[in-house]
Every structure is written in structure tokens, then in C-alpha cells.
PDB file of C-alpha atoms in Angstrom:
ATOM      1  CA  MET A   1       0.703  55.116 107.830  1.00 49.00           C
ATOM      2  CA  ARG A   2      -1.111  52.367 105.626  1.00 53.00           C
ATOM      3  CA  SER A   3      -3.396  50.968 108.565  1.00 65.00           C
ATOM      4  CA  LEU A   4      -4.727  51.193 112.334  1.00 72.00           C
ATOM      5  CA  ARG A   5      -3.754  47.501 112.893  1.00 75.00           C
ATOM      6  CA  HIS A   6      -0.028  48.820 112.084  1.00 77.00           C
ATOM      7  CA  PHE A   7      -0.446  51.790 114.591  1.00 84.00           C
ATOM      8  CA  ASP A   8       0.621  51.827 118.128  1.00 86.00           C
ATOM      9  CA  LEU A   9      -1.889  53.180 119.831  1.00 86.00           C
ATOM     10  CA  ASN A  10       0.320  54.204 122.527  1.00 87.00           C
ATOM     11  CA  LEU A  11       1.935  56.460 120.831  1.00 91.00           C
ATOM     12  CA  LEU A  12      -1.297  58.924 120.662  1.00 91.00           C
ATOM     13  CA  LEU A  13      -0.790  59.519 124.470  1.00 92.00           C
ATOM     14  CA  VAL A  14       3.304  60.577 123.561  1.00 92.00           C
ATOM     15  CA  PHE A  15       1.704  62.879 120.871  1.00 92.00           C
ATOM     16  CA  GLU A  16      -0.650  64.343 123.005  1.00 93.00           C
ATOM     17  CA  THR A  17       1.741  65.207 125.659  1.00 93.00           C
ATOM     18  CA  LEU A  18       4.025  67.036 123.272  1.00 92.00           C
ATOM     19  CA  MET A  19       1.829  68.843 122.324  1.00 91.00           C
ATOM     20  CA  ARG A  20       0.848  70.198 125.136  1.00 91.00           C
ATOM     21  CA  GLU A  21       4.971  70.471 126.701  1.00 91.00           C
ATOM     22  CA  ARG A  22       6.406  71.213 123.488  1.00 91.00           C
ATOM     23  CA  HIS A  23       9.840  69.843 125.125  1.00 90.00           C
ATOM     24  CA  VAL A  24      11.004  66.662 125.083  1.00 89.00           C
ATOM     25  CA  THR A  25      12.007  66.482 129.060  1.00 90.00           C
ATOM     26  CA  ARG A  26       8.838  67.619 130.838  1.00 92.00           C
ATOM     27  CA  ALA A  27       6.890  65.261 128.343  1.00 91.00           C
ATOM     28  CA  ALA A  28       8.996  62.410 129.287  1.00 92.00           C
ATOM     29  CA  GLU A  29       8.087  63.135 132.952  1.00 92.00           C
ATOM     30  CA  LYS A  30       4.209  63.353 132.839  1.00 92.00           C
ATOM     31  CA  LEU A  31       4.753  60.196 130.754  1.00 92.00           C
ATOM     32  CA  HIS A  32       7.189  58.538 133.499  1.00 92.00           C
ATOM     33  CA  LEU A  33       9.323  57.469 130.425  1.00 92.00           C
ATOM     34  CA  SER A  34      13.146  58.192 130.050  1.00 93.00           C
ATOM     35  CA  GLN A  35      14.424  61.089 127.557  1.00 91.00           C
ATOM     36  CA  PRO A  36      15.550  58.493 124.996  1.00 92.00           C
ATOM     37  CA  ALA A  37      12.392  56.427 125.189  1.00 93.00           C
ATOM     38  CA  LEU A  38      10.208  59.253 124.349  1.00 91.00           C
ATOM     39  CA  SER A  39      12.690  60.506 121.809  1.00 92.00           C
ATOM     40  CA  HIS A  40      12.401  56.978 119.867  1.00 93.00           C
ATOM     41  CA  ALA A  41       8.716  57.048 120.481  1.00 92.00           C
ATOM     42  CA  LEU A  42       8.640  60.680 118.557  1.00 91.00           C
ATOM     43  CA  LYS A  43      10.854  58.896 116.130  1.00 93.00           C
ATOM     44  CA  ARG A  44       8.224  56.101 115.615  1.00 92.00           C
ATOM     45  CA  LEU A  45       5.281  58.954 115.548  1.00 91.00           C
ATOM     46  CA  ARG A  46       7.257  60.925 112.473  1.00 92.00           C
ATOM     47  CA  GLU A  47       7.763  57.826 110.819  1.00 90.00           C
ATOM     48  CA  ALA A  48       4.335  56.446 111.022  1.00 89.00           C
ATOM     49  CA  LEU A  49       2.414  59.839 110.365  1.00 89.00           C
ATOM     50  CA  ASP A  50       5.135  60.685 107.525  1.00 90.00           C
ATOM     51  CA  ASP A  51       5.591  64.327 108.953  1.00 92.00           C
ATOM     52  CA  PRO A  52       7.945  65.983 111.502  1.00 92.00           C
ATOM     53  CA  LEU A  53       5.257  66.983 113.795  1.00 92.00           C
ATOM     54  CA  LEU A  54       7.693  69.207 116.087  1.00 91.00           C
ATOM     55  CA  VAL A  55      10.425  71.638 114.717  1.00 93.00           C
ATOM     56  CA  ARG A  56      12.867  72.800 116.573  1.00 90.00           C
ATOM     57  CA  THR A  57      12.731  76.796 115.969  1.00 90.00           C
ATOM     58  CA  GLU A  58      14.342  79.854 117.973  1.00 86.00           C
ATOM     59  CA  GLN A  59      10.956  79.255 120.057  1.00 85.00           C
ATOM     60  CA  GLY A  60      11.672  75.935 120.392  1.00 86.00           C
ATOM     61  CA  LEU A  61       9.643  72.682 119.436  1.00 88.00           C
ATOM     62  CA  GLN A  62       6.582  74.166 117.452  1.00 92.00           C
ATOM     63  CA  PRO A  63       4.029  71.989 115.498  1.00 92.00           C
ATOM     64  CA  THR A  64       3.804  71.454 111.698  1.00 94.00           C
ATOM     65  CA  PRO A  65       0.326  72.177 109.875  1.00 93.00           C
ATOM     66  CA  ARG A  66      -0.472  68.651 110.156  1.00 93.00           C
ATOM     67  CA  ALA A  67       0.091  67.953 113.726  1.00 92.00           C
ATOM     68  CA  MET A  68      -2.095  71.496 114.526  1.00 94.00           C
ATOM     69  CA  ALA A  69      -5.002  69.504 112.520  1.00 94.00           C
ATOM     70  CA  LEU A  70      -4.432  66.134 113.964  1.00 93.00           C
ATOM     71  CA  LEU A  71      -4.477  67.276 118.081  1.00 93.00           C
ATOM     72  CA  PRO A  72      -8.183  67.801 118.049  1.00 93.00           C
ATOM     73  CA  VAL A  73      -8.708  64.361 116.438  1.00 92.00           C
ATOM     74  CA  VAL A  74      -6.235  62.540 119.024  1.00 92.00           C
ATOM     75  CA  GLN A  75      -7.258  64.757 121.737  1.00 93.00           C
ATOM     76  CA  GLN A  76     -11.252  63.994 120.940  1.00 93.00           C
ATOM     77  CA  ALA A  77     -10.577  60.194 120.759  1.00 90.00           C
ATOM     78  CA  LEU A  78      -8.268  59.701 123.876  1.00 90.00           C
ATOM     79  CA  ALA A  79     -11.123  62.116 126.256  1.00 89.00           C
ATOM     80  CA  SER A  80     -13.662  59.350 124.644  1.00 89.00           C
ATOM     81  CA  LEU A  81     -11.395  55.931 125.556  1.00 87.00           C
ATOM     82  CA  GLN A  82     -11.141  57.546 128.866  1.00 86.00           C
ATOM     83  CA  ALA A  83     -14.959  57.556 129.158  1.00 83.00           C
ATOM     84  CA  GLY A  84     -15.150  54.629 128.060  1.00 83.00           C
ATOM     85  CA  LEU A  85     -12.544  52.976 130.588  1.00 84.00           C
ATOM     86  CA  ALA A  86     -13.898  54.646 133.624  1.00 80.00           C
ATOM     87  CA  PRO A  87     -15.105  52.707 136.447  1.00 81.00           C
ATOM     88  CA  PRO A  88     -19.546  52.509 135.526  1.00 77.00           C
ATOM     89  CA  ALA A  89     -21.323  55.001 138.022  1.00 81.00           C
ATOM     90  CA  SER A  90     -21.473  53.804 141.413  1.00 87.00           C
ATOM     91  CA  PHE A  91     -25.023  52.703 142.854  1.00 92.00           C
ATOM     92  CA  GLU A  92     -27.135  55.038 144.953  1.00 95.00           C
ATOM     93  CA  PRO A  93     -29.678  53.289 146.712  1.00 95.00           C
ATOM     94  CA  ALA A  94     -30.750  56.674 148.522  1.00 96.00           C
ATOM     95  CA  THR A  95     -31.780  58.220 145.570  1.00 96.00           C
ATOM     96  CA  SER A  96     -32.493  54.999 143.094  1.00 96.00           C
ATOM     97  CA  THR A  97     -36.178  53.861 141.923  1.00 96.00           C
ATOM     98  CA  ARG A  98     -35.031  50.602 140.322  1.00 96.00           C
ATOM     99  CA  ARG A  99     -37.329  47.343 140.194  1.00 97.00           C
ATOM    100  CA  PHE A 100     -35.113  44.918 141.385  1.00 98.00           C
ATOM    101  CA  THR A 101     -36.632  41.263 140.425  1.00 97.00           C
ATOM    102  CA  LEU A 102     -36.036  38.423 142.693  1.00 97.00           C
ATOM    103  CA  ALA A 103     -36.873  34.665 142.058  1.00 95.00           C
ATOM    104  CA  THR A 104     -37.036  33.206 145.670  1.00 92.00           C
ATOM    105  CA  THR A 105     -38.553  30.187 147.363  1.00 86.00           C
ATOM    106  CA  ASP A 106     -41.393  29.820 149.776  1.00 83.00           C
ATOM    107  CA  TYR A 107     -39.486  30.022 152.567  1.00 85.00           C
ATOM    108  CA  PHE A 108     -37.316  32.870 151.758  1.00 90.00           C
ATOM    109  CA  GLU A 109     -40.242  35.039 150.738  1.00 90.00           C
ATOM    110  CA  GLU A 110     -42.509  34.165 154.226  1.00 88.00           C
ATOM    111  CA  VAL A 111     -39.424  34.165 157.235  1.00 89.00           C
ATOM    112  CA  MET A 112     -36.963  36.992 155.510  1.00 91.00           C
ATOM    113  CA  TYR A 113     -38.141  39.139 152.761  1.00 94.00           C
ATOM    114  CA  PRO A 114     -40.640  41.123 154.898  1.00 94.00           C
ATOM    115  CA  ALA A 115     -37.502  41.885 157.034  1.00 94.00           C
ATOM    116  CA  PHE A 116     -35.066  42.483 154.270  1.00 96.00           C
ATOM    117  CA  LEU A 117     -37.574  44.781 152.674  1.00 96.00           C
ATOM    118  CA  SER A 118     -38.193  46.870 155.672  1.00 95.00           C
ATOM    119  CA  GLN A 119     -34.584  47.157 156.366  1.00 94.00           C
ATOM    120  CA  LEU A 120     -33.607  48.362 152.729  1.00 96.00           C
ATOM    121  CA  LEU A 121     -36.738  50.948 152.672  1.00 95.00           C
ATOM    122  CA  GLY A 122     -34.831  52.411 155.798  1.00 94.00           C
ATOM    123  CA  TYR A 123     -32.210  53.507 153.486  1.00 94.00           C
ATOM    124  CA  ALA A 124     -33.562  53.304 150.074  1.00 96.00           C
ATOM    125  CA  PRO A 125     -36.909  54.350 149.944  1.00 96.00           C
ATOM    126  CA  GLY A 126     -36.821  54.531 146.185  1.00 97.00           C
ATOM    127  CA  ILE A 127     -36.401  51.142 145.210  1.00 96.00           C
ATOM    128  CA  SER A 128     -38.705  48.001 144.898  1.00 97.00           C
ATOM    129  CA  PHE A 129     -38.980  44.400 144.386  1.00 97.00           C
ATOM    130  CA  SER A 130     -41.007  41.582 142.626  1.00 97.00           C
ATOM    131  CA  ILE A 131     -41.060  38.234 143.682  1.00 96.00           C
ATOM    132  CA  GLU A 132     -41.126  35.353 141.447  1.00 93.00           C
ATOM    133  CA  LEU A 133     -41.083  31.645 141.974  1.00 88.00           C
ATOM    134  CA  ILE A 134     -37.757  29.765 141.187  1.00 87.00           C
ATOM    135  CA  THR A 135     -38.287  27.887 137.899  1.00 85.00           C
ATOM    136  CA  PRO A 136     -36.188  26.424 135.325  1.00 85.00           C
ATOM    137  CA  GLU A 137     -37.027  28.945 132.779  1.00 90.00           C
ATOM    138  CA  VAL A 138     -35.666  31.427 135.357  1.00 90.00           C
ATOM    139  CA  LEU A 139     -32.632  29.474 136.037  1.00 89.00           C
ATOM    140  CA  SER A 140     -31.743  29.006 131.899  1.00 88.00           C
ATOM    141  CA  GLU A 141     -33.243  32.126 130.234  1.00 93.00           C
ATOM    142  CA  ALA A 142     -34.618  34.828 132.586  1.00 95.00           C
ATOM    143  CA  LEU A 143     -31.157  35.247 134.008  1.00 95.00           C
ATOM    144  CA  GLU A 144     -29.133  35.829 130.903  1.00 94.00           C
ATOM    145  CA  GLN A 145     -31.894  38.302 130.081  1.00 94.00           C
ATOM    146  CA  ARG A 146     -32.537  40.410 132.954  1.00 95.00           C
ATOM    147  CA  GLN A 147     -35.673  39.561 133.400  1.00 96.00           C
ATOM    148  CA  VAL A 148     -34.472  38.271 136.771  1.00 97.00           C
ATOM    149  CA  ASP A 149     -31.895  40.199 138.855  1.00 97.00           C
ATOM    150  CA  MET A 150     -30.914  37.321 141.017  1.00 96.00           C
ATOM    151  CA  VAL A 151     -32.104  33.864 142.422  1.00 95.00           C
ATOM    152  CA  VAL A 152     -32.109  33.528 145.978  1.00 95.00           C
ATOM    153  CA  GLY A 153     -32.643  30.572 148.333  1.00 89.00           C
ATOM    154  CA  LEU A 154     -31.904  27.766 145.954  1.00 86.00           C
ATOM    155  CA  ASP A 155     -30.404  24.472 147.616  1.00 81.00           C
ATOM    156  CA  SER A 156     -27.009  24.534 146.395  1.00 77.00           C
ATOM    157  CA  GLN A 157     -26.802  20.745 144.952  1.00 66.00           C
ATOM    158  CA  SER A 158     -29.289  22.317 142.505  1.00 66.00           C
ATOM    159  CA  SER A 159     -27.722  21.904 139.000  1.00 73.00           C
ATOM    160  CA  LEU A 160     -27.226  24.890 137.156  1.00 83.00           C
ATOM    161  CA  PRO A 161     -26.618  26.056 133.238  1.00 85.00           C
ATOM    162  CA  SER A 162     -23.479  27.896 132.333  1.00 88.00           C
ATOM    163  CA  GLY A 163     -22.940  31.380 132.516  1.00 90.00           C
ATOM    164  CA  VAL A 164     -24.626  31.383 136.117  1.00 93.00           C
ATOM    165  CA  LEU A 165     -22.907  31.887 139.474  1.00 93.00           C
ATOM    166  CA  GLN A 166     -23.667  30.500 142.191  1.00 93.00           C
ATOM    167  CA  THR A 167     -21.960  31.536 146.031  1.00 94.00           C
ATOM    168  CA  PRO A 168     -23.124  30.173 149.201  1.00 93.00           C
ATOM    169  CA  TRP A 169     -25.310  32.369 151.138  1.00 93.00           C
ATOM    170  CA  MET A 170     -27.000  30.966 154.258  1.00 90.00           C
ATOM    171  CA  HIS A 171     -27.266  27.547 156.186  1.00 88.00           C
ATOM    172  CA  GLU A 172     -30.726  26.897 158.093  1.00 87.00           C
ATOM    173  CA  GLU A 173     -31.509  23.984 160.121  1.00 89.00           C
ATOM    174  CA  LEU A 174     -33.981  21.492 159.583  1.00 92.00           C
ATOM    175  CA  VAL A 175     -36.733  20.223 161.941  1.00 95.00           C
ATOM    176  CA  CYS A 176     -39.987  18.102 161.459  1.00 96.00           C
ATOM    177  CA  LEU A 177     -43.460  18.761 162.071  1.00 97.00           C
ATOM    178  CA  ALA A 178     -45.974  16.648 163.675  1.00 98.00           C
ATOM    179  CA  ALA A 179     -49.250  16.928 164.876  1.00 97.00           C
ATOM    180  CA  GLN A 180     -49.864  17.838 168.600  1.00 96.00           C
ATOM    181  CA  GLN A 181     -52.072  14.467 169.241  1.00 94.00           C
ATOM    182  CA  ASN A 182     -49.568  12.118 166.847  1.00 96.00           C
ATOM    183  CA  PRO A 183     -49.466   8.762 168.828  1.00 95.00           C
ATOM    184  CA  HIS A 184     -46.497   7.849 166.567  1.00 95.00           C
ATOM    185  CA  VAL A 185     -43.928  10.639 166.639  1.00 96.00           C
ATOM    186  CA  GLY A 186     -41.911  11.417 169.656  1.00 95.00           C
ATOM    187  CA  ASP A 187     -39.627  14.151 170.339  1.00 96.00           C
ATOM    188  CA  ALA A 188     -36.994  13.260 167.989  1.00 97.00           C
ATOM    189  CA  LEU A 189     -36.587  10.531 165.256  1.00 97.00           C
ATOM    190  CA  ALA A 190     -33.977   8.274 163.800  1.00 96.00           C
ATOM    191  CA  LEU A 191     -33.702   7.790 159.940  1.00 96.00           C
ATOM    192  CA  GLU A 192     -35.623   4.356 160.499  1.00 96.00           C
ATOM    193  CA  GLU A 193     -38.449   6.256 162.327  1.00 96.00           C
ATOM    194  CA  PHE A 194     -38.233   8.813 159.885  1.00 97.00           C
ATOM    195  CA  ALA A 195     -38.489   6.483 156.885  1.00 96.00           C
ATOM    196  CA  ARG A 196     -41.475   4.872 158.007  1.00 96.00           C
ATOM    197  CA  GLN A 197     -43.767   7.737 158.429  1.00 97.00           C
ATOM    198  CA  PRO A 198     -46.033   9.067 156.396  1.00 97.00           C
ATOM    199  CA  HIS A 199     -44.638  12.847 154.583  1.00 97.00           C
ATOM    200  CA  VAL A 200     -46.124  15.697 153.423  1.00 95.00           C
ATOM    201  CA  GLU A 201     -43.524  17.183 150.492  1.00 90.00           C
ATOM    202  CA  LEU A 202     -43.828  20.671 149.140  1.00 83.00           C
ATOM    203  CA  ALA A 203     -44.125  20.296 145.600  1.00 73.00           C
ATOM    204  CA  ASP A 204     -41.211  22.835 144.772  1.00 61.00           C
ATOM    205  CA  ILE A 205     -40.128  23.040 140.697  1.00 48.00           C
ATOM    206  CA  SER A 206     -37.021  23.968 142.733  1.00 49.00           C
ATOM    207  CA  GLY A 207     -36.046  20.554 144.437  1.00 49.00           C
ATOM    208  CA  LEU A 208     -34.822  22.388 147.293  1.00 52.00           C
ATOM    209  CA  LEU A 209     -35.671  20.090 150.013  1.00 59.00           C
ATOM    210  CA  PRO A 210     -36.697  16.556 148.378  1.00 62.00           C
ATOM    211  CA  SER A 211     -33.565  16.173 146.872  1.00 72.00           C
ATOM    212  CA  ARG A 212     -31.852  16.550 149.744  1.00 78.00           C
ATOM    213  CA  ILE A 213     -33.715  14.137 151.897  1.00 87.00           C
ATOM    214  CA  GLU A 214     -34.443  11.268 149.339  1.00 87.00           C
ATOM    215  CA  SER A 215     -30.902  11.639 148.562  1.00 85.00           C
ATOM    216  CA  CYS A 216     -30.130  11.198 152.188  1.00 89.00           C
ATOM    217  CA  LEU A 217     -32.492   7.692 152.462  1.00 93.00           C
ATOM    218  CA  ALA A 218     -31.246   6.651 149.422  1.00 92.00           C
ATOM    219  CA  GLN A 219     -27.400   6.568 151.021  1.00 92.00           C
ATOM    220  CA  HIS A 220     -29.064   4.278 153.706  1.00 94.00           C
ATOM    221  CA  GLY A 221     -30.888   2.018 151.626  1.00 95.00           C
ATOM    222  CA  LEU A 222     -34.120   3.492 152.520  1.00 95.00           C
ATOM    223  CA  SER A 223     -37.169   5.656 151.132  1.00 93.00           C
ATOM    224  CA  ARG A 224     -40.388   6.754 152.573  1.00 94.00           C
ATOM    225  CA  ARG A 225     -44.057   7.101 151.290  1.00 94.00           C
ATOM    226  CA  VAL A 226     -45.267  10.746 150.401  1.00 94.00           C
ATOM    227  CA  ILE A 227     -49.140  11.034 150.951  1.00 96.00           C
ATOM    228  CA  SER A 228     -49.444  14.685 149.684  1.00 95.00           C
ATOM    229  CA  LYS A 229     -47.271  17.091 147.554  1.00 91.00           C
ATOM    230  CA  ASN A 230     -48.314  20.813 148.674  1.00 89.00           C
ATOM    231  CA  LEU A 231     -48.049  23.967 146.667  1.00 84.00           C
ATOM    232  CA  ASN A 232     -47.396  26.121 149.463  1.00 83.00           C
ATOM    233  CA  TYR A 233     -46.205  25.652 153.421  1.00 86.00           C
ATOM    234  CA  ILE A 234     -49.036  26.883 154.934  1.00 90.00           C
ATOM    235  CA  ALA A 235     -51.046  23.879 153.200  1.00 92.00           C
ATOM    236  CA  ALA A 236     -48.768  21.470 154.177  1.00 93.00           C
ATOM    237  CA  ALA A 237     -48.587  22.413 157.664  1.00 95.00           C
ATOM    238  CA  ARG A 238     -52.134  22.061 158.106  1.00 96.00           C
ATOM    239  CA  VAL A 239     -52.367  18.886 156.123  1.00 97.00           C
ATOM    240  CA  VAL A 240     -49.770  17.914 159.157  1.00 97.00           C
ATOM    241  CA  ALA A 241     -51.982  19.033 162.213  1.00 97.00           C
ATOM    242  CA  LEU A 242     -55.032  16.929 160.796  1.00 97.00           C
ATOM    243  CA  THR A 243     -53.361  13.680 159.403  1.00 97.00           C
ATOM    244  CA  ASP A 244     -50.185  11.304 161.229  1.00 96.00           C
ATOM    245  CA  ALA A 245     -48.209  12.670 158.641  1.00 97.00           C
ATOM    246  CA  ILE A 246     -44.884  14.696 159.357  1.00 97.00           C
ATOM    247  CA  ILE A 247     -43.067  17.244 157.100  1.00 96.00           C
ATOM    248  CA  THR A 248     -39.758  18.313 156.835  1.00 94.00           C
ATOM    249  CA  LEU A 249     -38.998  22.264 157.066  1.00 90.00           C
ATOM    250  CA  PRO A 250     -36.876  24.910 157.898  1.00 90.00           C
ATOM    251  CA  ARG A 251     -36.464  25.925 161.340  1.00 91.00           C
ATOM    252  CA  GLN A 252     -37.285  29.271 161.226  1.00 90.00           C
ATOM    253  CA  MET A 253     -41.096  28.051 158.930  1.00 90.00           C
ATOM    254  CA  ALA A 254     -41.805  25.682 161.679  1.00 94.00           C
ATOM    255  CA  GLU A 255     -41.833  28.347 164.484  1.00 94.00           C
ATOM    256  CA  ARG A 256     -44.220  29.833 162.945  1.00 92.00           C
ATOM    257  CA  PHE A 257     -46.274  26.856 162.634  1.00 95.00           C
ATOM    258  CA  VAL A 258     -46.342  25.859 166.091  1.00 96.00           C
ATOM    259  CA  ALA A 259     -47.647  29.430 166.680  1.00 95.00           C
ATOM    260  CA  MET A 260     -50.616  29.013 164.231  1.00 94.00           C
ATOM    261  CA  LEU A 261     -51.942  25.732 164.381  1.00 96.00           C
ATOM    262  CA  PRO A 262     -52.125  22.519 166.667  1.00 97.00           C
ATOM    263  CA  VAL A 263     -48.602  21.064 165.581  1.00 97.00           C
ATOM    264  CA  ARG A 264     -45.095  20.535 167.435  1.00 97.00           C
ATOM    265  CA  MET A 265     -41.851  20.647 165.967  1.00 97.00           C
ATOM    266  CA  VAL A 266     -39.755  16.961 166.112  1.00 97.00           C
ATOM    267  CA  ALA A 267     -36.010  16.609 165.812  1.00 97.00           C
ATOM    268  CA  PRO A 268     -35.265  14.944 162.493  1.00 96.00           C
ATOM    269  CA  PRO A 269     -32.673  12.690 162.344  1.00 96.00           C
ATOM    270  CA  GLU A 270     -28.945  13.553 162.564  1.00 94.00           C
ATOM    271  CA  GLU A 271     -27.985  12.314 159.278  1.00 93.00           C
ATOM    272  CA  LEU A 272     -30.268  15.054 157.587  1.00 89.00           C
ATOM    273  CA  PRO A 273     -27.825  17.661 156.173  1.00 84.00           C
ATOM    274  CA  ALA A 274     -28.517  21.300 157.115  1.00 84.00           C
ATOM    275  CA  LEU A 275     -30.201  22.934 154.500  1.00 83.00           C
ATOM    276  CA  ALA A 276     -27.512  25.179 152.570  1.00 86.00           C
ATOM    277  CA  MET A 277     -29.084  28.075 150.499  1.00 89.00           C
ATOM    278  CA  THR A 278     -27.724  30.228 147.851  1.00 92.00           C
ATOM    279  CA  LEU A 279     -27.812  33.289 145.937  1.00 95.00           C
ATOM    280  CA  ILE A 280     -27.363  32.940 141.901  1.00 95.00           C
ATOM    281  CA  GLN A 281     -26.922  35.335 139.119  1.00 96.00           C
ATOM    282  CA  HIS A 282     -25.755  35.440 135.922  1.00 96.00           C
ATOM    283  CA  SER A 283     -22.084  36.597 135.009  1.00 94.00           C
ATOM    284  CA  LEU A 284     -23.066  38.739 132.607  1.00 94.00           C
ATOM    285  CA  TYR A 285     -24.162  41.211 135.428  1.00 95.00           C
ATOM    286  CA  ALA A 286     -22.135  40.342 138.592  1.00 94.00           C
ATOM    287  CA  ASN A 287     -19.945  43.416 138.085  1.00 93.00           C
ATOM    288  CA  ALA A 288     -23.154  45.807 137.424  1.00 94.00           C
ATOM    289  CA  PRO A 289     -22.928  48.256 140.416  1.00 94.00           C
ATOM    290  CA  GLU A 290     -26.676  47.335 141.547  1.00 96.00           C
ATOM    291  CA  ASN A 291     -26.035  44.066 141.130  1.00 96.00           C
ATOM    292  CA  VAL A 292     -23.053  44.300 143.895  1.00 95.00           C
ATOM    293  CA  TRP A 293     -25.366  46.430 145.828  1.00 96.00           C
ATOM    294  CA  LEU A 294     -28.365  44.237 146.245  1.00 97.00           C
ATOM    295  CA  TYR A 295     -25.497  41.096 146.677  1.00 97.00           C
ATOM    296  CA  ASN A 296     -24.311  42.606 149.588  1.00 96.00           C
ATOM    297  CA  GLU A 297     -27.293  43.796 150.815  1.00 96.00           C
ATOM    298  CA  LEU A 298     -28.440  39.826 151.061  1.00 96.00           C
ATOM    299  CA  THR A 299     -25.049  38.512 152.209  1.00 95.00           C
ATOM    300  CA  ALA A 300     -25.310  41.531 155.321  1.00 95.00           C
ATOM    301  CA  PHE A 301     -28.748  40.334 156.006  1.00 94.00           C
ATOM    302  CA  ALA A 302     -27.776  36.463 155.845  1.00 92.00           C
ATOM    303  CA  LYS A 303     -25.040  37.166 158.398  1.00 89.00           C
ATOM    304  CA  SER A 304     -27.644  39.176 160.609  1.00 87.00           C
ATOM    305  CA  ALA A 305     -29.797  36.797 160.710  1.00 79.00           C
ATOM    306  CA  SER A 306     -27.904  33.812 161.363  1.00 69.00           C
ATOM    307  CA  ARG A 307     -26.219  35.199 164.384  1.00 60.00           C
TER     308      ARG A 307
END
């Protein structure tokens, strides 16, 4: 045999089966081949290896010394291939001590994450999580280097680098918050009224909400004035409580602030789209058992939370 490149590796299965069975008909049955097809494969083996390999004797087919020497090498190679081609070991949440790193929005961390973690710890007590902010570096580098396992809650309109997979995750209604004593805002806002109000905005590096709001206003030839950009929701809500400004945010977050602060919910303009949150992971690791498990858990949680 001149080179492995010129050798049909399928013939190794034929060789190993023939050596085991030492009978052409039985070997053909094991390999689901016809007898003529197996005889042809044996002929090719003999030509490639320049050895008869199996010789017919009074005791039936018997291997040559070359065949006997080759057999353990072929068996080891086939066993290694079988092990390498086998599906990866399944992820066992009940016994795993894996630490997952999620890059998330404030909304997911505040509203969703505590219940999500509590639910998982009921049947995966050894797992743990680290929460990070969503940054451009997370999307361009950390996902690919597996420093972050998944990005949770980013808006579907966000642009992403190549190799990153984004799938729909959860929709959430947007509402406005205004101070209880704000005299300029009633129970609902038309789009032009909405644009005239002073606004508080979350300085969210992921662009979760501002891009959607600005795009919607621009489509109708409108713009708004943002009087305060805040780093977190609670500070932004407190600004709203003490001024005549409004803020637009997901309903479940707004409900928390209504219970905590002198603010009230206001119906937003009908033109504002719902918040379309996504799950993002890198395609390099999307089929890893632990990533599949985490993705399925987050998907199931979103479905139960939206009922």
C-alpha cells in the first residue's frame, strides 16, 4: 500500500469482520452486504496489502501471519474511531458543579433571574452562575472564547458579529412610568404627547430599549428630549418619581416600581413595539450538552413566565 490516501478506510471494517467470522457469507450478513460485494472487497484488500490475508484450508478460512499482525492494529483504530464519533456525554444537572456565566440586561437580572435560579437549584443543586453586563466585547470576543456562555435578553434588533447565533426568547409589553402627581400625563399617551414629554433613559450599552423608541419616533418624524440617562432602573425610576419626566420600560419592571415608589403606570403609544428579547450564544458551543441544557431551561422558563 503506497499511502493511506489511496486506501479505502471502509475496507478496515470488512477486514475486521472477516477476521472475526472467517466466513464470507456470515461476514457479508454482518455488514449488510451481498456475498459478491464482500468478495470484491476482500479482493481489493488483498491487492492493497499485497497479501492473501485469508487462505482457504481444510479447517476453513485461516488468516496469514500478516493478517494476524494487522488485526490488533485495525481493531484499536476502529475502537478509537468509534469512541471519537460517539455522541458527547450528556449533561447531568443533578450532579454537575458547572458555573455558567450569563451576560444579561438589568431587566432579566432583576425580574427573571431570581426565580430562574431558584427553580434550577431544585434539581441542579451544584450549579452556579455569574452575571455580567452585556458589552460589545462580550458579543465580539467573550462568547467566542467561552468566557460567557450565553447572552440573555438582548433586543432582537441588535447587530451581531459573525459566528453568533441569536434566537427569539421572550416578548414583553412596554409601559411608561410617571410620577403620581405629574400633571402633564394622564392614563395613556398618544405618540405626539409621548414625544413632547421629558424622558429618562437607561444608559444601556446593549441598546435594549432606546434604539426601538428612537426608531419608532423617527418613522413618524418625531424625536424626544432625554433629560437624564441613568445606569440602573431604580435610579431612573426615582428620577421619574421626583420630576415631570417619564420612562419607558418593561411592564414587570414597572410593576415593581409602582409598589416601591410614588409612580404610576401609563399606557404607551400604540405605535411602540413590544420588547423582543433573545438568547445569544456562539455557534462553536451551541451543540455542547451543557449549552443545550441551559438553552432549553431558559426557553422553558420564558414560556412558563409568559402564561
